[in-house]
Amino acid sequence: MSEHFFHFQGEGGDIIDGYMDIRKANLNDSEGYRYRLSETCPQYAAHKNTVETDHETSLVQAVYQYVKKSQNTAYLQTVINGKTVEQRMDEALQYLMNEKFNKQYGLTTGATTADWGDVQSEHPWGERLMRIRITPLIFTTMPCWCGH
């Protein structure tokens, strides 16, 4: 299980899309792209698609699958930058409720019409789009990963 995503977690709980070797990142991008850097993971530069809402839930699902298959429940107590993996997952889901939840419709919001790797010609990573789309946040029934 890669903890790198948690090293780049935003102050509000948001999760990055991915990361790359910092030597391959164009930190002086003329278009002004702002990579997310981490003092605890300085060999990488991360990128965040700010309009999609699946990164947080996907990481929680990945951790769940890892713990389920490995039986390594201690992983949830691994401390990354002063917080446990369990706390960081809670913050990731809370981010969606705080920043991406539309109370009127009871759905999370996103701003593209493509997802899951579809080509988005407006920007190489599709993160500067301004159209609004409301998409359902799907919760699945599974055993609680927190041990309760």
Protein backbone atom coordinates (compact mmCIF):
# COMPACT_ATOMS: atom_id res chain seq x y z
CA MET A 1 0.00 0.00 0.00
CA SER A 2 1.47 3.33 -1.02
CA GLU A 3 1.29 6.07 1.58
CA HIS A 4 2.41 8.70 -0.90
CA PHE A 5 -1.14 9.95 -1.46
CA PHE A 6 -1.46 10.75 2.25
CA HIS A 7 1.84 12.67 2.24
CA PHE A 8 0.26 15.08 -0.27
CA GLN A 9 -3.20 15.28 1.35
CA GLY A 10 -4.51 18.84 1.40
CA GLU A 11 -5.22 20.82 4.56
CA GLY A 12 -8.95 20.33 3.99
CA GLY A 13 -8.58 16.57 3.45
CA ASP A 14 -8.55 16.44 -0.36
CA ILE A 15 -6.54 13.71 -2.09
CA ILE A 16 -4.26 14.15 -5.10
CA ASP A 17 -4.73 12.32 -8.43
CA GLY A 18 -1.15 11.19 -8.73
CA TYR A 19 2.49 12.04 -8.41
CA MET A 20 5.67 11.85 -10.43
CA ASP A 21 9.40 11.99 -10.00
CA ILE A 22 10.09 15.64 -9.17
CA ARG A 23 12.89 15.69 -11.76
CA LYS A 24 10.28 15.08 -14.49
CA ALA A 25 7.87 17.76 -13.26
CA ASN A 26 8.00 21.13 -14.96
CA LEU A 27 7.97 23.23 -11.81
CA ASN A 28 8.39 26.37 -13.93
CA ASP A 29 5.33 25.66 -16.12
CA SER A 30 4.58 28.74 -18.20
CA GLU A 31 0.83 28.02 -17.91
CA GLY A 32 1.14 28.37 -14.16
CA TYR A 33 0.36 24.79 -13.14
CA ARG A 34 0.94 24.44 -9.42
CA TYR A 35 2.31 21.07 -8.37
CA ARG A 36 1.72 20.05 -4.79
CA LEU A 37 4.98 19.38 -2.96
CA SER A 38 5.56 17.63 0.35
CA GLU A 39 8.44 18.04 2.78
CA THR A 40 8.01 14.40 3.84
CA CYS A 41 8.05 13.06 0.28
CA PRO A 42 10.42 15.48 -1.50
CA GLN A 43 11.33 13.14 -4.34
CA TYR A 44 7.87 13.54 -5.90
CA ALA A 45 5.64 16.30 -7.25
CA ALA A 46 1.89 15.71 -7.06
CA HIS A 47 -0.97 16.90 -9.22
CA LYS A 48 -4.54 17.51 -8.11
CA ASN A 49 -7.59 17.58 -10.36
CA THR A 50 -9.67 20.07 -8.40
CA VAL A 51 -12.97 19.44 -10.15
CA GLU A 52 -13.44 15.69 -9.70
CA THR A 53 -14.65 13.98 -6.56
CA ASP A 54 -13.58 10.35 -6.93
CA HIS A 55 -10.00 10.50 -5.65
CA GLU A 56 -10.97 10.57 -2.00
CA THR A 57 -13.39 7.64 -2.17
CA SER A 58 -11.07 5.65 -4.43
CA LEU A 59 -8.23 5.90 -1.92
CA VAL A 60 -10.52 4.82 0.94
CA GLN A 61 -11.62 1.83 -1.17
CA ALA A 62 -7.98 0.97 -1.99
CA VAL A 63 -7.02 1.01 1.69
CA TYR A 64 -10.06 -1.11 2.54
CA GLN A 65 -9.10 -3.69 -0.10
CA TYR A 66 -5.49 -3.75 1.10
CA VAL A 67 -6.49 -4.27 4.75
CA LYS A 68 -9.11 -6.87 3.82
CA LYS A 69 -6.69 -8.93 1.71
CA SER A 70 -3.59 -8.54 3.88
CA GLN A 71 -5.36 -8.62 7.28
CA ASN A 72 -2.93 -5.83 8.22
CA THR A 73 -5.33 -3.80 10.37
CA ALA A 74 -2.32 -2.15 12.06
CA TYR A 75 -1.83 -0.22 8.81
CA LEU A 76 -4.79 1.98 9.81
CA GLN A 77 -2.73 3.24 12.77
CA THR A 78 0.32 4.10 10.63
CA VAL A 79 1.20 7.73 11.33
CA ILE A 80 1.87 9.99 8.35
CA ASN A 81 2.68 13.63 9.10
CA GLY A 82 1.23 13.39 12.59
CA LYS A 83 -2.07 11.68 11.71
CA THR A 84 -3.02 8.05 11.35
CA VAL A 85 -4.15 6.56 8.05
CA GLU A 86 -7.58 6.13 9.65
CA GLN A 87 -7.76 9.84 10.54
CA ARG A 88 -6.61 10.80 7.05
CA MET A 89 -9.32 8.67 5.43
CA ASP A 90 -11.93 10.29 7.66
CA GLU A 91 -10.64 13.72 6.61
CA ALA A 92 -10.79 12.74 2.93
CA LEU A 93 -14.46 11.81 3.18
CA GLN A 94 -15.21 14.87 5.31
CA TYR A 95 -13.62 17.02 2.57
CA LEU A 96 -16.27 15.76 0.14
CA MET A 97 -19.05 16.60 2.57
CA ASN A 98 -17.60 20.05 3.34
CA GLU A 99 -16.51 21.14 -0.13
CA LYS A 100 -18.28 19.04 -2.76
CA PHE A 101 -21.70 18.19 -1.34
CA ASN A 102 -24.82 19.87 -2.71
CA LYS A 103 -27.36 19.88 0.13
CA GLN A 104 -30.26 20.74 -2.17
CA TYR A 105 -29.83 17.59 -4.25
CA GLY A 106 -28.03 15.38 -1.74
CA LEU A 107 -25.24 14.73 -4.25
CA THR A 108 -21.59 15.56 -4.68
CA THR A 109 -20.63 17.99 -7.43
CA GLY A 110 -18.02 17.67 -10.15
CA ALA A 111 -17.23 19.88 -13.10
CA THR A 112 -16.44 17.76 -16.13
CA THR A 113 -18.49 15.67 -18.46
CA ALA A 114 -15.83 12.95 -18.70
CA ASP A 115 -14.33 10.71 -16.06
CA TRP A 116 -12.19 7.64 -15.45
CA GLY A 117 -9.44 8.51 -17.90
CA ASP A 118 -11.57 9.87 -20.73
CA VAL A 119 -9.75 12.38 -22.91
CA GLN A 120 -10.40 15.98 -21.88
CA SER A 121 -9.06 18.29 -24.54
CA GLU A 122 -9.53 21.47 -22.51
CA HIS A 123 -6.44 20.79 -20.36
CA PRO A 124 -3.93 17.93 -20.19
CA TRP A 125 -5.26 16.79 -16.80
CA GLY A 126 -8.78 18.22 -17.12
CA GLU A 127 -8.51 20.25 -13.96
CA ARG A 128 -9.40 23.74 -15.17
CA LEU A 129 -12.89 23.12 -16.50
CA MET A 130 -15.76 25.29 -15.36
CA ARG A 131 -18.88 23.30 -16.30
CA ILE A 132 -20.84 21.92 -13.35
CA ARG A 133 -22.14 18.38 -13.22
CA ILE A 134 -23.91 16.80 -10.30
CA THR A 135 -22.95 13.17 -9.75
CA PRO A 136 -24.10 10.77 -7.07
CA LEU A 137 -21.74 9.81 -4.28
CA ILE A 138 -22.10 6.06 -4.04
CA PHE A 139 -21.54 4.36 -0.72
CA THR A 140 -21.21 0.61 -0.57
CA THR A 141 -22.04 -1.63 2.32
CA MET A 142 -18.88 -3.14 3.75
CA PRO A 143 -17.47 -4.00 7.13
CA CYS A 144 -16.26 -0.97 9.00
CA TRP A 145 -12.51 -0.60 8.50
CA CYS A 146 -12.12 1.12 11.85
CA GLY A 147 -12.68 -2.05 13.86
CA HIS A 148 -16.18 -1.25 15.16
